[in-house]
Amino acid sequence: MIPIDLILDIASWALIILGGAGVVVGAVGIVRFPDFYTRLHAAGITDTAGAELILLAMILQAPNWLVVAKLVFIGFFLFMTSPVSTHAIAHAAWVVGLRPMLGADLKREGEEQ
Amino acid sequence: MVRTIVLTLALAGLWLLLSGYFDKPLLLGFGAASVALCVWLAHRAGVLDFEGVPTGLMPRVFLYWWWLFVEIGKANFIVAREAIAIEPKLSPKLLRVVSPTKTNAGLATFANSITLTPGTVTVDLEPGYMVVHALTEALADEAAIRDMGRRVAALENGGAS
């Protein structure tokens, strides 16, 4: 019989590694993608996969259900607020007049290349 | 009236779960007082309406969130693959999406769902349509986005208000 703690620890580690990988991949994407709007998408990985998987790993390690409830609230509020901040940034750039690079050749509208 | 009760219960639940006090009468009294003050302020500010307390969306929205969770997982995978690919094949695209939602709460849910899904970001809201920026051709799947819109619209119609 495998102890339940061991199973929880293994599951937590797997989720922490996956979530950490999500955060790192998001950061790599922010550096590598070519323009402002595409970089926002990379930040989205950190916002969703990274944060939620790490929270899930922490839920598995919680000592009592009150801590579980608090972690669920954190996840819920992140879920609700991160798209609002992403939209605020994207909309600010759009209103100021920054146009995205479009198409497979990554050309900006009206740009000679 | 229903909205007042729902808001009171939600705030009381939040207070209890965050504080963890169940047997200290003085602190519970303070909690009840702060919940009452919040509900009174919300009532006075006139935000106890469909937008402030969207009870119409409530029972079905949890199923929708579960579905959204799975979609986010799939989209994450595609974007992550592009981020670490040796030669990322990006072809960003702007889409015009017409929202089938009728209320502001529904529109906000739809626009935020698009933004929350990696690979698509709602950039602008115009009367009648929204501008969505997508990372690649595969992610710029208008049929899938319209399907998401239909699901949000179905949430709205489920509630009485």
Short mmCIF file of C-alpha atoms in Angstrom, two decimals:
data_model
loop_
_atom_site.label_atom_id
_atom_site.label_comp_id
_atom_site.label_asym_id
_atom_site.label_seq_id
_atom_site.Cartn_x
_atom_site.Cartn_y
_atom_site.Cartn_z
CA MET A 1 0.00 0.00 0.00
CA ILE A 2 1.47 3.31 -1.07
CA PRO A 3 0.96 6.07 1.53
CA ILE A 4 -1.41 8.84 0.45
CA ASP A 5 1.14 11.51 1.42
CA LEU A 6 3.60 10.11 -1.09
CA ILE A 7 1.00 10.20 -3.88
CA LEU A 8 0.11 13.81 -2.98
CA ASP A 9 3.78 14.81 -2.90
CA ILE A 10 4.43 13.27 -6.31
CA ALA A 11 1.34 14.95 -7.79
CA SER A 12 2.38 18.29 -6.24
CA TRP A 13 5.88 18.03 -7.65
CA ALA A 14 4.56 17.18 -11.10
CA LEU A 15 2.18 20.15 -11.02
CA ILE A 16 4.85 22.55 -9.67
CA ILE A 17 7.28 21.48 -12.41
CA LEU A 18 4.59 21.85 -15.10
CA GLY A 19 3.49 25.23 -13.74
CA GLY A 20 7.06 26.43 -13.41
CA ALA A 21 7.70 25.32 -16.98
CA GLY A 22 4.63 27.35 -18.02
CA VAL A 23 6.04 30.47 -16.31
CA VAL A 24 9.47 29.99 -17.92
CA VAL A 25 8.02 29.30 -21.38
CA GLY A 26 5.85 32.41 -21.05
CA ALA A 27 8.93 34.48 -20.17
CA VAL A 28 10.90 32.98 -23.09
CA GLY A 29 7.99 33.82 -25.39
CA ILE A 30 7.91 37.43 -24.18
CA VAL A 31 11.57 37.79 -25.19
CA ARG A 32 11.34 35.94 -28.50
CA PHE A 33 8.07 37.10 -30.04
CA PRO A 34 8.41 39.98 -32.49
CA ASP A 35 5.99 42.71 -31.43
CA PHE A 36 3.90 44.02 -28.56
CA TYR A 37 0.68 42.16 -29.34
CA THR A 38 2.31 38.77 -29.90
CA ARG A 39 4.21 39.19 -26.63
CA LEU A 40 0.89 39.63 -24.82
CA HIS A 41 -0.04 36.09 -25.89
CA ALA A 42 3.13 34.70 -24.34
CA ALA A 43 2.31 36.52 -21.10
CA GLY A 44 -1.03 34.71 -21.23
CA ILE A 45 0.69 31.37 -20.62
CA THR A 46 2.21 32.69 -17.40
CA ASP A 47 -1.17 34.11 -16.37
CA THR A 48 -3.17 30.93 -16.90
CA ALA A 49 -1.19 27.69 -17.02
CA GLY A 50 1.67 28.86 -14.81
CA ALA A 51 -0.33 30.45 -12.02
CA GLU A 52 -3.19 27.96 -11.89
CA LEU A 53 -1.02 24.82 -11.99
CA ILE A 54 1.20 26.11 -9.17
CA LEU A 55 -1.93 26.97 -7.14
CA LEU A 56 -3.26 23.47 -7.75
CA ALA A 57 0.02 21.99 -6.51
CA MET A 58 -0.25 24.13 -3.37
CA ILE A 59 -3.84 22.97 -2.82
CA LEU A 60 -2.59 19.38 -2.68
CA GLN A 61 -0.15 20.38 0.09
CA ALA A 62 -2.68 22.39 2.13
CA PRO A 63 -2.84 21.38 5.81
CA ASN A 64 -6.60 22.03 6.17
CA TRP A 65 -9.61 22.95 4.11
CA LEU A 66 -9.54 26.64 5.08
CA VAL A 67 -6.23 26.96 3.25
CA VAL A 68 -7.75 25.11 0.29
CA ALA A 69 -10.61 27.63 0.24
CA LYS A 70 -8.17 30.56 0.30
CA LEU A 71 -6.10 29.10 -2.56
CA VAL A 72 -9.28 28.51 -4.56
CA PHE A 73 -10.22 32.16 -4.00
CA ILE A 74 -6.78 33.28 -5.20
CA GLY A 75 -7.18 31.17 -8.34
CA PHE A 76 -10.69 32.50 -8.90
CA PHE A 77 -9.66 36.14 -8.56
CA LEU A 78 -6.67 35.63 -10.86
CA PHE A 79 -9.03 33.99 -13.36
CA MET A 80 -11.31 37.04 -13.19
CA THR A 81 -8.74 39.85 -13.11
CA SER A 82 -5.86 38.80 -15.38
CA PRO A 83 -7.88 39.17 -18.63
CA VAL A 84 -9.00 42.62 -17.51
CA SER A 85 -5.42 43.82 -17.05
CA THR A 86 -4.34 42.18 -20.33
CA HIS A 87 -7.20 43.89 -22.15
CA ALA A 88 -6.38 47.23 -20.49
CA ILE A 89 -2.78 47.07 -21.81
CA ALA A 90 -3.81 45.86 -25.28
CA HIS A 91 -6.55 48.48 -25.57
CA ALA A 92 -4.22 51.27 -24.41
CA ALA A 93 -1.73 50.33 -27.15
CA TRP A 94 -4.54 50.09 -29.73
CA VAL A 95 -6.01 53.48 -28.86
CA VAL A 96 -2.61 55.17 -28.99
CA GLY A 97 -2.30 53.83 -32.54
CA LEU A 98 0.24 50.99 -32.31
CA ARG A 99 -0.69 48.62 -35.13
CA PRO A 100 0.16 44.92 -34.91
CA MET A 101 2.41 43.03 -37.31
CA LEU A 102 0.15 40.87 -39.43
CA GLY A 103 0.45 37.79 -41.61
CA ALA A 104 3.17 35.20 -41.97
CA ASP A 105 5.70 37.85 -43.12
CA LEU A 106 5.01 39.99 -40.01
CA LYS A 107 4.36 43.25 -41.84
CA ARG A 108 2.81 46.30 -40.23
CA GLU A 109 -0.06 47.98 -42.03
CA GLY A 110 1.20 50.49 -44.58
CA GLU A 111 4.83 49.58 -43.99
CA GLU A 112 7.16 49.12 -46.96
CA GLN A 113 9.39 46.09 -46.84
CA MET B 1 -34.56 41.02 -3.27
CA VAL B 2 -33.04 37.77 -4.54
CA ARG B 3 -29.88 39.66 -5.48
CA THR B 4 -29.62 41.16 -1.98
CA ILE B 5 -29.82 37.69 -0.43
CA VAL B 6 -27.29 36.22 -2.88
CA LEU B 7 -24.84 39.06 -2.26
CA THR B 8 -25.26 38.75 1.53
CA LEU B 9 -24.65 35.00 1.43
CA ALA B 10 -21.64 35.37 -0.87
CA LEU B 11 -20.04 38.07 1.30
CA ALA B 12 -20.75 36.12 4.51
CA GLY B 13 -19.22 32.99 2.98
CA LEU B 14 -16.16 34.93 1.84
CA TRP B 15 -15.72 36.47 5.31
CA LEU B 16 -16.06 33.12 7.09
CA LEU B 17 -13.70 31.25 4.78
CA LEU B 18 -11.03 33.95 4.76
CA SER B 19 -11.10 34.57 8.51
CA GLY B 20 -11.64 31.01 9.72
CA TYR B 21 -13.42 32.19 12.90
CA PHE B 22 -16.52 30.17 13.66
CA ASP B 23 -16.86 30.37 17.48
CA LYS B 24 -15.83 33.89 18.50
CA PRO B 25 -19.08 35.87 18.93
CA LEU B 26 -17.39 39.29 18.99
CA LEU B 27 -15.49 38.71 15.75
CA LEU B 28 -18.49 37.08 14.08
CA GLY B 29 -20.51 40.15 15.09
CA PHE B 30 -17.93 42.43 13.46
CA GLY B 31 -18.08 40.22 10.37
CA ALA B 32 -21.87 40.41 10.22
CA ALA B 33 -21.67 44.18 10.64
CA SER B 34 -19.15 44.55 7.80
CA VAL B 35 -21.26 42.33 5.52
CA ALA B 36 -24.33 44.42 6.34
CA LEU B 37 -22.40 47.63 5.66
CA CYS B 38 -21.19 46.32 2.27
CA VAL B 39 -24.67 45.23 1.22
CA TRP B 40 -26.11 48.58 2.32
CA LEU B 41 -23.40 50.47 0.38
CA ALA B 42 -24.01 48.31 -2.73
CA HIS B 43 -27.73 48.99 -2.41
CA ARG B 44 -27.14 52.72 -1.97
CA ALA B 45 -24.73 52.85 -4.92
CA GLY B 46 -27.38 51.13 -7.05
CA VAL B 47 -25.12 48.28 -8.18
CA LEU B 48 -27.49 45.52 -7.06
CA ASP B 49 -28.60 44.90 -10.63
CA PHE B 50 -27.88 42.38 -13.37
CA GLU B 51 -24.32 43.66 -13.81
CA GLY B 52 -23.37 43.88 -10.16
CA VAL B 53 -24.86 40.58 -9.03
CA PRO B 54 -25.45 38.52 -12.20
CA THR B 55 -27.67 35.86 -10.64
CA GLY B 56 -29.04 35.11 -14.11
CA LEU B 57 -25.67 33.71 -15.19
CA MET B 58 -24.99 31.89 -11.97
CA PRO B 59 -25.95 28.22 -12.00
CA ARG B 60 -24.70 27.51 -15.53
CA VAL B 61 -21.62 29.70 -15.42
CA PHE B 62 -19.76 27.07 -13.39
CA LEU B 63 -20.17 24.48 -16.17
CA TYR B 64 -19.05 27.11 -18.65
CA TRP B 65 -15.93 27.83 -16.58
CA TRP B 66 -15.03 24.16 -16.58
CA TRP B 67 -15.36 24.06 -20.36
CA LEU B 68 -13.28 27.25 -20.61
CA PHE B 69 -10.61 25.68 -18.39
CA VAL B 70 -10.18 22.80 -20.85
CA GLU B 71 -10.05 25.20 -23.82
CA ILE B 72 -7.39 27.30 -22.06
CA GLY B 73 -5.32 24.16 -21.50
CA LYS B 74 -5.40 23.28 -25.19
CA ALA B 75 -4.58 26.82 -26.34
CA ASN B 76 -1.74 27.06 -23.80
CA PHE B 77 -0.14 24.05 -25.39
CA ILE B 78 -0.19 25.59 -28.90
CA VAL B 79 1.21 28.95 -27.76
CA ALA B 80 3.88 27.29 -25.61
CA ARG B 81 5.00 25.23 -28.60
CA GLU B 82 5.43 28.41 -30.65
CA ALA B 83 7.31 30.12 -27.83
CA ILE B 84 9.99 27.43 -27.64
CA ALA B 85 10.04 26.40 -31.31
CA ILE B 86 13.40 26.95 -33.00
CA GLU B 87 11.68 28.88 -35.75
CA PRO B 88 8.29 30.10 -34.51
CA LYS B 89 5.74 30.13 -37.31
CA LEU B 90 3.68 33.14 -36.32
CA SER B 91 1.09 34.73 -38.53
CA PRO B 92 -0.77 37.25 -36.39
CA LYS B 93 -4.20 38.20 -37.57
CA LEU B 94 -6.89 40.68 -36.60
CA LEU B 95 -10.43 39.31 -36.47
CA ARG B 96 -13.73 41.09 -36.25
CA VAL B 97 -16.02 39.07 -34.02
CA VAL B 98 -19.70 39.89 -33.69
CA SER B 99 -20.87 39.17 -30.17
CA PRO B 100 -24.20 37.35 -29.88
CA THR B 101 -24.59 38.47 -26.26
CA LYS B 102 -27.35 40.86 -25.27
CA THR B 103 -26.22 42.17 -21.90
CA ASN B 104 -23.10 43.96 -20.76
CA ALA B 105 -22.30 41.19 -18.27
CA GLY B 106 -22.45 38.66 -21.11
CA LEU B 107 -20.30 40.80 -23.37
CA ALA B 108 -17.70 41.21 -20.61
CA THR B 109 -17.73 37.44 -19.99
CA PHE B 110 -17.23 36.74 -23.69
CA ALA B 111 -14.48 39.34 -24.19
CA ASN B 112 -12.65 38.21 -21.05
CA SER B 113 -12.92 34.56 -22.08
CA ILE B 114 -11.25 35.40 -25.40
CA THR B 115 -8.48 37.31 -23.65
CA LEU B 116 -8.01 34.58 -21.04
CA THR B 117 -7.45 31.97 -23.74
CA PRO B 118 -3.78 32.25 -24.73
CA GLY B 119 -3.31 33.12 -28.38
CA THR B 120 -6.28 35.46 -28.63
CA VAL B 121 -6.65 38.91 -27.04
CA THR B 122 -9.61 41.25 -27.29
CA VAL B 123 -8.03 44.51 -28.39
CA ASP B 124 -11.00 46.80 -28.93
CA LEU B 125 -14.75 46.88 -28.42
CA GLU B 126 -16.75 48.75 -31.04
CA PRO B 127 -20.52 49.01 -31.12
CA GLY B 128 -21.62 45.73 -32.70
CA TYR B 129 -18.29 43.92 -32.95
CA MET B 130 -14.98 43.38 -31.21
CA VAL B 131 -11.46 43.37 -32.59
CA VAL B 132 -9.52 40.24 -31.63
CA HIS B 133 -5.79 39.75 -32.16
CA ALA B 134 -4.78 36.13 -32.74
CA LEU B 135 -1.24 34.73 -32.69
CA THR B 136 -1.37 32.16 -35.51
CA GLU B 137 -3.64 31.02 -38.29
CA ALA B 138 -4.68 27.97 -36.25
CA LEU B 139 -5.58 30.06 -33.21
CA ALA B 140 -7.54 32.55 -35.34
CA ASP B 141 -10.36 30.04 -35.54
CA GLU B 142 -13.46 32.16 -36.03
CA ALA B 143 -15.81 29.18 -35.81
CA ALA B 144 -14.42 28.24 -32.38
CA ILE B 145 -14.69 31.83 -31.14
CA ARG B 146 -18.27 32.06 -32.38
CA ASP B 147 -19.01 28.78 -30.61
CA MET B 148 -17.69 30.33 -27.39
CA GLY B 149 -19.98 33.32 -27.99
CA ARG B 150 -22.97 31.01 -28.42
CA ARG B 151 -22.18 29.35 -25.11
CA VAL B 152 -22.05 32.72 -23.32
CA ALA B 153 -25.32 33.78 -24.97
CA ALA B 154 -26.89 30.50 -23.79
CA LEU B 155 -25.80 31.37 -20.24
CA GLU B 156 -27.66 34.67 -20.48
CA ASN B 157 -30.84 33.12 -21.76
CA GLY B 158 -30.79 30.53 -18.97
CA GLY B 159 -31.50 33.14 -16.30
CA ALA B 160 -34.85 34.83 -15.80
CA SER B 161 -33.38 38.34 -15.91
#
